[in-house]
Amino acid sequence: KQEVTQIPAALSVPEGENLVLNCSFTDSAIYNLQWFRQDPGKGLTSLLLIQSSQREQTSGRLNASLDKSSGRSTLYIAASQPGDSATYLCAVRPVSGGNKLVFGAGTILRVKS
Amino acid sequence: EAGVAQSPRYKIIEKRQSVAFWCNPISGHATLYWYQQILGQGPKLLIQFQNNGVVDDSQLPKDRFSAERLKGVDSTLKIQPAKLEDSAVYLCASSRGVQGAFFGQGTRLTVV
């Protein structure tokens, strides 16, 4: 059974810092991994999608890497801003298990101005 | 391209009452998911449809929850009767094959 773990559970940083969020998964047989952002009381916004054959994806100040063999992904946020404050969730799409997404519990990020 | 639409955004009901949520996925997305997200946790899959057929409902509490996707487009999720522990955000998502999933704004359910 695929399990996804995110560390840390919560993170508070001053504005301008670069930071890394971690995601690990137990079964390396995945189609892809997706990072989402969730603002309080809102739905999930897709940030980056990394296919299993890819090593990383970049969008603006965000960079996500994938090491499938070790079951790890990182989300790097450069020059953090107060507007980046949200919960960040990672999800994997296992090869076995019918095309569903399996989520971690998320990292709550607070960027202080 | 229009996103995933969900309604209502918020719902407050008393325990033992019934409630229904509606979802309209992105056009052309054959796969539709309903997730339950309890405060402080990651989303948990309740049911997954491929067109109008159920692919996975292993974690759906079938004694009180039901879902349908008529004509392979929009979907409804129903709870009857509701319990206090059903208080959560209900998220609908859709995808095309094994590509990225897109989520709606969610419905926040409070059972009192």
Short mmCIF file of C-alpha atoms in Angstrom, two decimals:
data_model
loop_
_atom_site.label_atom_id
_atom_site.label_comp_id
_atom_site.label_asym_id
_atom_site.label_seq_id
_atom_site.Cartn_x
_atom_site.Cartn_y
_atom_site.Cartn_z
CA LYS A 1 0.00 0.00 0.00
CA GLN A 2 1.42 3.37 -1.02
CA GLU A 3 2.04 5.82 1.83
CA VAL A 4 3.13 9.43 1.50
CA THR A 5 4.87 11.40 4.26
CA GLN A 6 5.60 15.11 4.33
CA ILE A 7 8.20 16.75 6.52
CA PRO A 8 8.07 19.16 8.26
CA ALA A 9 4.43 19.32 9.30
CA ALA A 10 4.74 23.07 9.78
CA LEU A 11 7.34 25.68 8.93
CA SER A 12 7.66 29.36 9.78
CA VAL A 13 10.27 31.49 8.00
CA PRO A 14 11.01 35.19 7.55
CA GLU A 15 10.28 36.78 4.21
CA GLY A 16 13.02 36.37 1.62
CA GLU A 17 14.31 32.99 2.78
CA ASN A 18 14.74 30.06 0.43
CA LEU A 19 13.08 26.92 1.75
CA VAL A 20 12.64 23.23 1.02
CA LEU A 21 9.61 21.05 1.64
CA ASN A 22 10.06 17.28 1.64
CA CYS A 23 7.84 14.46 0.46
CA SER A 24 8.61 10.74 0.65
CA PHE A 25 6.65 7.76 -0.68
CA THR A 26 6.99 4.05 0.00
CA ASP A 27 6.43 2.53 -3.46
CA SER A 28 8.55 3.84 -6.33
CA ALA A 29 6.17 2.48 -8.99
CA ILE A 30 4.38 5.73 -9.79
CA TYR A 31 3.16 7.46 -12.95
CA ASN A 32 3.82 10.92 -11.59
CA LEU A 33 3.96 13.17 -8.54
CA GLN A 34 2.04 16.40 -8.14
CA TRP A 35 2.55 19.32 -5.74
CA PHE A 36 -0.50 21.32 -4.69
CA ARG A 37 -1.13 24.49 -2.74
CA GLN A 38 -4.17 24.86 -0.49
CA ASP A 39 -5.26 28.16 1.03
CA PRO A 40 -7.48 28.07 4.14
CA GLY A 41 -11.01 27.02 3.29
CA LYS A 42 -10.19 26.57 -0.38
CA GLY A 43 -9.62 23.75 -2.83
CA LEU A 44 -6.29 22.51 -4.16
CA THR A 45 -4.32 24.42 -6.78
CA SER A 46 -1.86 22.39 -8.84
CA LEU A 47 1.65 23.83 -8.72
CA LEU A 48 3.87 21.31 -10.49
CA LEU A 49 3.47 17.87 -12.07
CA ILE A 50 6.55 15.66 -12.45
CA GLN A 51 6.26 12.57 -14.64
CA SER A 52 8.08 9.45 -13.46
CA SER A 53 10.66 9.84 -16.25
CA GLN A 54 11.51 13.40 -15.23
CA ARG A 55 13.93 14.64 -12.58
CA GLU A 56 12.53 18.12 -11.99
CA GLN A 57 10.04 20.77 -12.99
CA THR A 58 10.21 24.54 -12.55
CA SER A 59 7.60 27.26 -12.44
CA GLY A 60 8.67 30.77 -11.48
CA ARG A 61 10.15 30.67 -7.98
CA LEU A 62 9.18 27.01 -7.52
CA ASN A 63 11.32 24.01 -8.36
CA ALA A 64 10.29 20.43 -7.68
CA SER A 65 12.63 17.47 -7.94
CA LEU A 66 11.89 13.76 -8.06
CA ASP A 67 14.15 10.85 -7.11
CA LYS A 68 11.87 7.94 -7.83
CA SER A 69 14.32 5.22 -6.85
CA SER A 70 14.68 6.60 -3.33
CA GLY A 71 11.02 7.59 -3.06
CA ARG A 72 11.63 11.28 -2.49
CA SER A 73 10.57 14.64 -3.85
CA THR A 74 11.42 18.16 -2.74
CA LEU A 75 9.69 21.45 -3.41
CA TYR A 76 12.09 24.39 -3.36
CA ILE A 77 10.65 27.87 -2.94
CA ALA A 78 13.05 30.73 -3.66
CA ALA A 79 12.83 34.16 -2.06
CA SER A 80 9.71 33.36 -0.06
CA GLN A 81 6.92 35.96 0.26
CA PRO A 82 4.04 36.33 2.73
CA GLY A 83 1.70 35.38 -0.12
CA ASP A 84 3.33 31.96 -0.20
CA SER A 85 1.75 31.18 3.19
CA ALA A 86 -0.49 28.14 2.66
CA THR A 87 -0.55 24.38 3.06
CA TYR A 88 1.52 22.47 0.52
CA LEU A 89 0.47 18.93 -0.35
CA CYS A 90 2.22 16.33 -2.44
CA ALA A 91 0.43 13.43 -4.08
CA VAL A 92 1.63 10.42 -6.05
CA ARG A 93 -0.25 8.45 -8.70
CA PRO A 94 0.67 4.77 -8.13
CA VAL A 95 0.97 2.42 -11.08
CA SER A 96 -1.08 -0.13 -9.17
CA GLY A 97 -4.27 1.06 -7.56
CA GLY A 98 -6.43 2.32 -10.39
CA ASN A 99 -5.14 5.77 -11.29
CA LYS A 100 -5.93 7.46 -7.99
CA LEU A 101 -3.91 10.10 -6.14
CA VAL A 102 -2.43 9.28 -2.72
CA PHE A 103 -1.76 12.35 -0.59
CA GLY A 104 0.54 13.29 2.25
CA ALA A 105 -0.80 15.25 5.22
CA GLY A 106 0.78 18.47 4.01
CA THR A 107 3.22 21.10 5.26
CA ILE A 108 1.75 24.30 6.70
CA LEU A 109 3.97 27.18 5.63
CA ARG A 110 3.95 30.61 7.20
CA VAL A 111 6.12 33.36 5.74
CA LYS A 112 6.48 36.29 8.12
CA SER A 113 6.85 39.85 6.83
CA GLU B 1 -10.77 26.07 -20.12
CA ALA B 2 -13.30 26.09 -17.30
CA GLY B 3 -12.20 24.43 -14.08
CA VAL B 4 -13.93 21.90 -11.87
CA ALA B 5 -17.17 23.33 -10.50
CA GLN B 6 -18.59 22.32 -7.11
CA SER B 7 -21.63 23.39 -5.16
CA PRO B 8 -22.55 24.34 -2.56
CA ARG B 9 -19.42 25.96 -1.08
CA TYR B 10 -20.63 25.61 2.49
CA LYS B 11 -23.27 23.53 4.22
CA ILE B 12 -24.32 23.23 7.86
CA ILE B 13 -26.69 20.42 8.82
CA GLU B 14 -27.77 18.62 11.96
CA LYS B 15 -26.71 15.05 12.58
CA ARG B 16 -28.98 12.45 11.02
CA GLN B 17 -29.99 14.84 8.25
CA SER B 18 -29.09 14.22 4.62
CA VAL B 19 -26.97 16.34 2.29
CA ALA B 20 -25.90 16.25 -1.36
CA PHE B 21 -22.95 17.76 -3.17
CA TRP B 22 -22.62 18.37 -6.89
CA CYS B 23 -19.55 18.38 -9.15
CA ASN B 24 -19.05 19.24 -12.81
CA PRO B 25 -15.60 18.15 -14.04
CA ILE B 26 -13.45 19.70 -16.74
CA SER B 27 -14.85 18.91 -20.17
CA GLY B 28 -13.30 15.79 -21.65
CA HIS B 29 -11.94 14.43 -18.37
CA ALA B 30 -13.07 10.83 -18.09
CA THR B 31 -11.84 10.32 -14.52
CA LEU B 32 -13.68 11.95 -11.61
CA TYR B 33 -12.72 11.69 -7.95
CA TRP B 34 -14.41 12.57 -4.67
CA TYR B 35 -12.04 13.14 -1.75
CA GLN B 36 -12.78 13.81 1.91
CA GLN B 37 -10.39 16.11 3.79
CA ILE B 38 -10.68 16.25 7.56
CA LEU B 39 -9.08 19.27 9.22
CA GLY B 40 -5.31 18.84 9.53
CA GLN B 41 -5.16 15.78 7.27
CA GLY B 42 -4.46 15.11 3.63
CA PRO B 43 -7.36 14.31 1.30
CA LYS B 44 -8.63 10.72 1.38
CA LEU B 45 -10.20 9.13 -1.68
CA LEU B 46 -13.87 8.23 -1.26
CA ILE B 47 -14.76 7.16 -4.79
CA GLN B 48 -13.31 7.24 -8.27
CA PHE B 49 -15.26 7.09 -11.54
CA GLN B 50 -14.01 6.29 -15.01
CA ASN B 51 -16.71 7.72 -17.29
CA ASN B 52 -19.87 6.54 -15.50
CA GLY B 53 -18.38 3.40 -13.98
CA VAL B 54 -16.95 3.05 -10.46
CA VAL B 55 -13.22 2.20 -10.38
CA ASP B 56 -12.56 2.41 -6.63
CA ASP B 57 -15.00 2.88 -3.76
CA SER B 58 -13.12 0.84 -1.19
CA GLN B 59 -13.04 3.68 1.37
CA LEU B 60 -16.61 4.90 0.85
CA PRO B 61 -18.80 4.25 3.93
CA LYS B 62 -21.51 2.63 1.88
CA ASP B 63 -24.01 2.44 4.72
CA ARG B 64 -24.40 6.24 4.58
CA PHE B 65 -22.54 7.57 1.53
CA SER B 66 -23.57 7.16 -2.09
CA ALA B 67 -22.37 8.68 -5.33
CA GLU B 68 -23.36 8.58 -8.95
CA ARG B 69 -22.08 9.91 -12.22
CA LEU B 70 -24.89 9.72 -14.70
CA LYS B 71 -23.98 10.08 -18.37
CA GLY B 72 -20.29 10.17 -17.45
CA VAL B 73 -20.21 13.93 -16.86
CA ASP B 74 -21.32 15.57 -13.61
CA SER B 75 -21.57 13.73 -10.32
CA THR B 76 -23.39 13.91 -7.00
CA LEU B 77 -22.22 12.68 -3.61
CA LYS B 78 -24.85 12.09 -0.92
CA ILE B 79 -24.64 11.48 2.80
CA GLN B 80 -27.65 10.02 4.61
CA PRO B 81 -27.78 10.12 7.59
CA ALA B 82 -24.90 12.43 8.48
CA LYS B 83 -22.75 11.94 11.56
CA LEU B 84 -20.63 14.46 13.46
CA GLU B 85 -17.46 12.84 12.12
CA ASP B 86 -18.54 13.61 8.54
CA SER B 87 -17.61 17.25 9.13
CA ALA B 88 -14.91 17.86 6.52
CA VAL B 89 -14.16 19.46 3.18
CA TYR B 90 -15.40 17.39 0.24
CA LEU B 91 -13.23 17.84 -2.81
CA CYS B 92 -14.05 16.88 -6.37
CA ALA B 93 -11.29 16.44 -8.93
CA SER B 94 -10.98 15.31 -12.53
CA SER B 95 -8.19 14.15 -14.80
CA ARG B 96 -7.54 12.93 -18.30
CA GLY B 97 -5.90 9.52 -18.08
CA VAL B 98 -2.84 9.56 -15.83
CA GLN B 99 -2.17 13.25 -16.34
CA GLY B 100 -2.39 15.85 -13.59
CA ALA B 101 -5.56 16.16 -11.55
CA PHE B 102 -7.50 19.39 -11.19
CA PHE B 103 -9.57 20.16 -8.11
CA GLY B 104 -12.66 22.23 -7.44
CA GLN B 105 -13.03 24.73 -4.59
CA GLY B 106 -14.52 22.11 -2.31
CA THR B 107 -17.61 21.99 -0.11
CA ARG B 108 -17.09 22.60 3.60
CA LEU B 109 -19.60 20.48 5.54
CA THR B 110 -20.30 21.10 9.20
CA VAL B 111 -22.47 18.58 11.04
CA VAL B 112 -23.82 19.85 14.37
#
